[in-house]
Coordinates of N, CA, C and O in Angstrom, one line a residue:
M148 N -21.3 -2.7 -12.7 CA -19.7 -3.6 -13.1 C -19.7 -4.4 -11.8 O -19.0 -2.9 -11.2
K149 N -19.7 -5.7 -12.0 CA -18.4 -5.7 -10.9 C -17.5 -6.6 -10.7 O -17.0 -6.5 -11.8
F150 N -16.9 -6.2 -9.7 CA -14.8 -6.2 -10.1 C -14.9 -8.2 -10.2 O -15.0 -8.0 -8.8
I151 N -14.3 -8.4 -10.6 CA -13.3 -9.4 -10.9 C -12.3 -9.6 -10.3 O -11.4 -9.6 -11.0
R152 N -11.9 -10.8 -9.7 CA -10.0 -10.5 -9.2 C -9.5 -11.4 -9.9 O -9.9 -12.7 -10.5
K153 N -8.7 -11.5 -10.8 CA -7.8 -12.5 -11.6 C -6.9 -13.1 -10.3 O -6.7 -14.1 -11.2
F154 N -6.6 -12.1 -9.2 CA -5.8 -13.1 -8.4 C -6.4 -13.6 -7.2 O -7.3 -12.8 -6.4
P155 N -6.0 -14.6 -7.1 CA -6.7 -15.4 -5.7 C -5.5 -14.6 -4.5 O -5.6 -15.2 -3.9
V156 N -7.1 -13.9 -4.5 CA -6.1 -12.9 -3.0 C -5.5 -14.1 -1.5 O -4.7 -13.7 -0.6
T157 N -6.7 -14.9 -1.5 CA -6.7 -15.9 -0.7 C -4.1 -16.8 -0.1 O -4.2 -17.4 0.5
D158 N -3.8 -17.4 -1.7 CA -3.0 -17.3 -2.0 C -2.0 -16.8 -2.1 O -1.1 -16.2 -3.1
A159 N -1.3 -16.2 -0.7 CA 0.1 -15.5 -0.2 C 1.2 -16.5 -0.8 O 2.2 -15.6 -0.7
D160 N 1.1 -17.4 -0.6 CA 2.6 -18.5 -0.9 C 2.9 -17.5 -2.5 O 4.3 -18.0 -2.7
S161 N 2.0 -18.0 -3.3 CA 2.8 -18.1 -4.7 C 2.7 -16.8 -5.3 O 2.9 -16.1 -6.7
L162 N 3.5 -15.6 -4.4 CA 3.7 -14.0 -4.8 C 5.1 -13.6 -5.0 O 5.7 -12.7 -4.7
E163 N 5.6 -15.2 -4.1 CA 7.2 -15.2 -4.4 C 7.4 -15.4 -5.8 O 9.1 -15.3 -6.2
S164 N 7.0 -16.0 -6.5 CA 6.9 -15.5 -7.8 C 6.9 -14.4 -8.5 O 5.8 -14.0 -8.6
P165 N 8.2 -14.0 -9.1 CA 7.5 -12.8 -10.6 C 7.0 -12.4 -10.6 O 5.9 -11.9 -11.2
Q166 N 6.1 -14.1 -11.7 CA 5.1 -13.9 -13.3 C 3.5 -13.3 -11.8 O 2.4 -12.9 -12.7
K167 N 3.3 -13.9 -10.2 CA 2.1 -14.6 -9.9 C 2.6 -12.8 -9.1 O 1.3 -12.4 -9.6
F168 N 3.4 -12.6 -8.9 CA 3.6 -11.1 -8.1 C 2.9 -9.7 -9.2 O 2.5 -8.5 -9.3
E169 N 3.7 -10.0 -10.4 CA 3.5 -9.4 -11.3 C 1.3 -9.2 -11.5 O 0.6 -8.0 -12.3
G170 N 0.8 -10.4 -12.0 CA -0.3 -10.5 -11.9 C -0.9 -10.0 -10.3 O -2.2 -9.4 -10.4
F171 N -0.5 -10.1 -9.5 CA -1.3 -9.6 -7.7 C -0.7 -7.8 -8.2 O -2.3 -7.1 -8.1
F172 N 0.3 -7.2 -8.9 CA 0.4 -5.6 -9.4 C -0.6 -5.8 -10.1 O -1.3 -4.6 -9.8
L173 N -0.7 -6.4 -10.6 CA -1.8 -5.5 -12.1 C -2.9 -5.7 -11.3 O -4.1 -5.0 -12.0
D174 N -3.3 -6.8 -11.0 CA -5.0 -6.5 -10.1 C -4.6 -5.3 -9.5 O -5.9 -4.9 -9.2
Y175 N -4.4 -5.5 -8.4 CA -4.2 -4.4 -7.3 C -4.3 -2.8 -7.3 O -4.3 -2.0 -6.5
Y176 N -2.6 -2.8 -7.8 CA -2.6 -1.1 -8.3 C -3.1 0.4 -8.4 O -3.0 0.9 -7.5
P177 N -4.3 -0.5 -9.9 CA -5.0 0.2 -9.4 C -6.1 0.3 -8.5 O -6.5 2.1 -8.1
R178 N -6.6 -0.4 -8.1 CA -7.5 -0.3 -7.2 C -7.1 0.2 -5.9 O -7.4 1.4 -5.6
V179 N -5.5 0.0 -5.4 CA -4.4 0.9 -4.2 C -4.0 2.3 -4.5 O -4.8 3.0 -3.8
K180 N -4.4 2.2 -5.4 CA -4.3 4.2 -6.0 C -5.5 4.8 -6.0 O -5.0 5.4 -5.9
G181 N -6.6 4.2 -6.1 CA -7.8 5.1 -6.8 C -8.1 5.3 -5.1 O -8.7 5.8 -4.7
F182 N -7.9 3.5 -4.5 CA -8.6 4.6 -3.3 C -7.6 5.5 -2.3 O -8.2 6.3 -2.1
I183 N -6.4 5.1 -2.3 CA -5.2 6.0 -1.5 C -5.7 7.4 -2.3 O -5.9 9.0 -1.4
N184 N -5.7 7.6 -3.8 CA -6.2 8.9 -4.1 C -7.0 9.5 -3.6 O -7.9 10.9 -3.2
G185 N -8.5 8.6 -3.4 CA -9.8 8.7 -3.1 C -9.8 9.9 -1.6 O -10.0 11.1 -1.5
L186 N -8.7 9.8 -0.7 CA -8.3 9.8 0.2 C -7.6 11.0 0.5 O -8.0 12.6 0.8
L187 N -6.5 11.2 -0.2 CA -5.4 11.5 -0.4 C -6.1 13.3 -1.7 O -6.1 14.4 -1.7
Q188 N -6.6 13.2 -2.6 CA -6.8 13.6 -3.7 C -6.4 14.8 -4.2 O -5.1 15.5 -4.5
D189 N -4.8 14.0 -3.6 CA -3.8 14.0 -4.6 C -3.3 12.8 -5.5 O -2.8 12.2 -4.7
A190 N -3.3 12.8 -7.3 CA -2.8 11.7 -8.4 C -1.5 11.3 -8.3 O -1.2 9.9 -7.7
E191 N -0.3 12.4 -8.0 CA 0.8 12.7 -8.0 C 1.4 11.6 -6.1 O 2.3 10.9 -6.2
E192 N 0.7 11.7 -5.0 CA 1.3 11.4 -4.0 C 0.4 9.9 -4.0 O 1.9 8.8 -3.1
A193 N -0.7 9.2 -4.2 CA -1.3 8.8 -4.1 C -0.2 7.5 -5.7 O 0.1 6.4 -4.9
E194 N 0.1 8.2 -6.2 CA 0.6 7.1 -7.0 C 2.2 6.7 -5.8 O 3.1 6.0 -6.7
D195 N 3.1 7.5 -5.4 CA 3.6 7.4 -5.4 C 4.2 6.6 -4.0 O 4.7 5.2 -4.1
L196 N 3.1 6.2 -3.1 CA 2.7 6.0 -2.0 C 2.4 4.6 -2.3 O 2.7 3.3 -2.0
S197 N 1.1 4.8 -3.7 CA 1.2 2.7 -4.2 C 2.7 2.2 -4.2 O 2.2 0.7 -4.5
Q198 N 3.4 3.2 -5.7 CA 4.6 2.5 -5.9 C 5.1 1.8 -4.2 O 5.7 1.0 -4.6
D199 N 5.2 2.8 -3.2 CA 6.4 2.3 -2.1 C 5.5 1.5 -1.6 O 5.9 -0.1 -1.4
I200 N 4.4 0.9 -1.6 CA 3.5 -0.3 -1.3 C 3.9 -1.6 -1.7 O 4.6 -2.7 -0.9
F201 N 3.8 -1.2 -3.1 CA 3.6 -2.7 -3.7 C 6.0 -2.7 -3.6 O 5.9 -4.2 -3.7
M202 N 6.2 -1.6 -3.7 CA 8.1 -2.1 -3.6 C 7.6 -3.0 -2.2 O 9.1 -3.5 -2.3
S203 N 7.9 -2.1 -1.1 CA 7.4 -2.8 0.0 C 7.1 -4.7 0.6 O 7.8 -5.9 0.6
L204 N 6.1 -4.3 -1.2 CA 5.3 -6.0 -0.2 C 6.3 -6.9 -1.2 O 6.7 -7.5 -1.2
W205 N 6.6 -6.2 -2.8 CA 7.5 -7.5 -3.3 C 8.6 -7.6 -2.1 O 9.1 -8.9 -2.5
Q206 N 9.6 -7.0 -2.0 CA 10.3 -7.1 -0.7 C 10.9 -7.8 0.0 O 11.6 -8.3 0.6
N207 N 9.1 -7.7 0.4 CA 9.5 -8.8 1.9 C 8.7 -10.4 1.9 O 6.9 -10.4 2.6
R208 N 8.3 -10.5 0.3 CA 7.2 -11.1 -0.2 C 6.6 -12.4 0.6 O 6.5 -13.1 0.8
G209 N 7.9 -13.1 1.1 CA 8.6 -14.2 2.0 C 7.6 -14.1 3.2 O 7.4 -14.9 4.0
N210 N 7.5 -13.0 3.7 CA 6.7 -12.8 5.3 C 5.5 -12.9 4.9 O 4.3 -12.8 6.2
L211 N 4.6 -13.2 3.7 CA 3.6 -12.6 3.6 C 2.4 -14.4 3.2 O 1.5 -13.7 3.4
K212 N 3.8 -14.6 3.8 CA 2.5 -16.2 4.3 C 1.5 -16.2 5.6 O 1.1 -16.7 6.1
Q213 N 2.3 -15.0 6.6 CA 2.0 -15.3 7.4 C 0.4 -14.8 7.6 O -1.3 -14.4 8.5
I214 N -0.1 -13.9 6.7 CA -1.1 -12.9 6.3 C -2.6 -13.5 5.9 O -2.0 -14.5 5.6
D215 N -3.6 -14.1 7.2 CA -4.6 -14.6 6.1 C -5.9 -13.8 5.2 O -6.0 -14.7 4.4
N216 N -5.7 -12.8 5.4 CA -7.0 -11.8 4.8 C -5.6 -10.8 4.0 O -6.0 -9.8 4.5
L217 N -4.7 -11.4 2.6 CA -4.0 -10.5 1.6 C -5.4 -9.2 1.1 O -4.7 -8.1 1.5
D218 N -5.7 -9.3 1.2 CA -7.1 -7.8 0.3 C -6.9 -6.9 1.7 O -6.9 -5.4 1.0
A219 N -7.2 -7.4 2.8 CA -7.1 -6.4 3.8 C -6.3 -6.2 4.2 O -6.0 -5.0 5.1
Y220 N -5.2 -7.0 4.6 CA -3.8 -6.3 5.1 C -3.2 -5.1 3.9 O -3.0 -3.7 4.1
L221 N -3.4 -5.5 2.1 CA -3.0 -4.4 1.9 C -4.4 -3.4 1.9 O -2.6 -2.5 2.0
F222 N -5.1 -3.4 1.7 CA -5.9 -1.6 2.3 C -5.2 -1.2 3.5 O -5.8 -0.3 3.4
R223 N -5.1 -2.4 4.5 CA -4.8 -1.2 5.8 C -3.2 -1.2 5.5 O -2.9 0.0 6.2
I224 N -2.7 -1.5 5.3 CA -1.2 -0.8 4.8 C -1.3 0.9 4.4 O -0.7 1.9 4.1
A225 N -2.0 0.2 2.9 CA -2.7 1.6 2.3 C -3.3 3.3 3.4 O -2.9 3.7 2.9
R226 N -3.8 2.0 3.8 CA -4.8 3.5 4.8 C -3.5 4.1 5.5 O -3.3 5.1 6.0
N227 N -2.7 3.2 6.4 CA -1.1 3.6 7.5 C -0.6 4.5 7.0 O -0.5 5.1 7.3
A228 N -0.3 3.7 5.0 CA 0.5 5.5 4.3 C -0.2 6.3 4.5 O 0.9 7.4 4.1
V229 N -1.6 6.8 4.2 CA -1.9 7.5 4.1 C -1.6 8.5 5.1 O -1.5 9.4 5.7
Y230 N -1.5 8.0 6.5 CA -2.1 8.6 7.1 C -0.6 9.7 7.8 O -0.5 10.3 8.4
R231 N 0.2 7.8 7.4 CA 1.8 9.1 7.8 C 1.8 10.4 6.7 O 3.2 11.4 7.0
S232 N 1.7 10.1 5.4 CA 1.5 11.1 4.9 C 1.0 11.6 5.2 O 2.0 13.5 4.6
A233 N -0.3 12.6 6.0 CA -0.3 13.5 6.8 C 0.2 13.7 7.6 O 0.2 15.3 6.9
L234 N 0.6 12.7 8.6 CA 0.9 13.5 9.7 C 2.4 14.3 9.1 O 2.9 14.9 9.6
C235 N 2.9 13.5 8.1 CA 4.8 13.8 7.0 C 4.0 15.4 7.1 O 4.9 16.9 7.5
Y236 N 3.0 15.5 6.8 CA 2.5 16.7 5.6 C 2.5 17.6 7.0 O 2.9 19.5 6.6
L237 N 1.0 17.4 8.4 CA 1.9 18.4 9.3 C 2.2 18.9 9.7 O 3.4 20.1 10.5
K238 N 3.5 17.8 10.0 CA 4.9 18.2 10.2 C 5.5 19.2 10.1 O 5.7 19.9 10.5
I239 N 5.4 19.2 8.2 CA 5.8 19.8 7.4 C 5.6 22.1 7.4 O 6.4 22.5 7.8
I240 N 4.1 21.6 7.5 CA 3.4 23.2 7.6 C 4.1 22.9 8.3 O 3.9 25.1 8.9
N241 N 3.8 22.8 9.8 CA 3.2 23.9 11.3 C 4.3 22.7 12.2 O 3.5 21.7 13.0
P242 N 6.0 22.3 12.4 CA 6.6 21.5 13.2 C 6.9 21.8 14.3 O 6.5 21.1 14.7
G243 N 6.2 23.0 14.7 CA 6.2 23.2 16.5 C 4.8 22.6 16.7 O 4.8 22.6 18.0
S244 N 3.5 22.3 16.2 CA 2.3 22.5 16.1 C 1.5 21.0 17.1 O 0.7 19.9 17.4
Y245 N 2.6 19.7 16.6 CA 2.6 18.0 16.6 C 4.5 17.4 17.0 O 5.4 17.5 16.3
R246 N 4.0 17.1 18.4 CA 5.4 16.2 18.6 C 5.3 14.7 18.0 O 5.1 14.4 18.0
M247 N 6.1 14.2 17.4 CA 6.9 13.1 17.1 C 7.7 12.3 17.8 O 8.4 12.4 18.5
I248 N 7.0 11.2 18.4 CA 8.5 10.2 19.2 C 8.9 9.6 18.3 O 9.8 9.4 18.8
T249 N 8.5 8.7 18.0 CA 9.1 7.7 16.7 C 8.9 8.7 15.3 O 8.6 9.3 15.0
P250 N 10.9 8.7 13.7 CA 10.4 9.7 12.9 C 9.3 9.0 12.1 O 9.8 6.9 11.9
I251 N 8.5 9.4 11.7 CA 7.9 8.7 10.2 C 7.7 9.8 9.0 O 7.5 8.5 8.1
C252 N 9.0 10.1 8.6 CA 8.5 10.4 7.6 C 9.9 10.4 6.7 O 11.0 10.5 7.3
M253 N 9.4 10.1 6.1 CA 10.8 8.9 4.8 C 11.3 10.3 4.0 O 12.0 10.0 3.1
K254 N 10.5 11.3 3.2 CA 10.9 12.2 2.7 C 11.9 12.6 2.9 O 12.2 13.4 4.1

């Protein structure tokens, strides 16, 4: 079954409208959450990270006009969120084994 996008990912300008952003969210949230869950194998953490990503996108939607490929940008953000989550987990489990230059843990 082929996935059909309802939202044109190249149209970042229209994300400033709450209705357009809602359509974008409804289209991409399940995909992003599934992507993160596939990497972390933790549905609760995947949901938390996905919500954080879309909240950040909404709060910074004015800056999205500069993004050429919103689809790639969104999944890059998701991948980086997984990396930050994994690093925080490592720091919590064994604080002395990993030296942090900048704080990345938000919890």
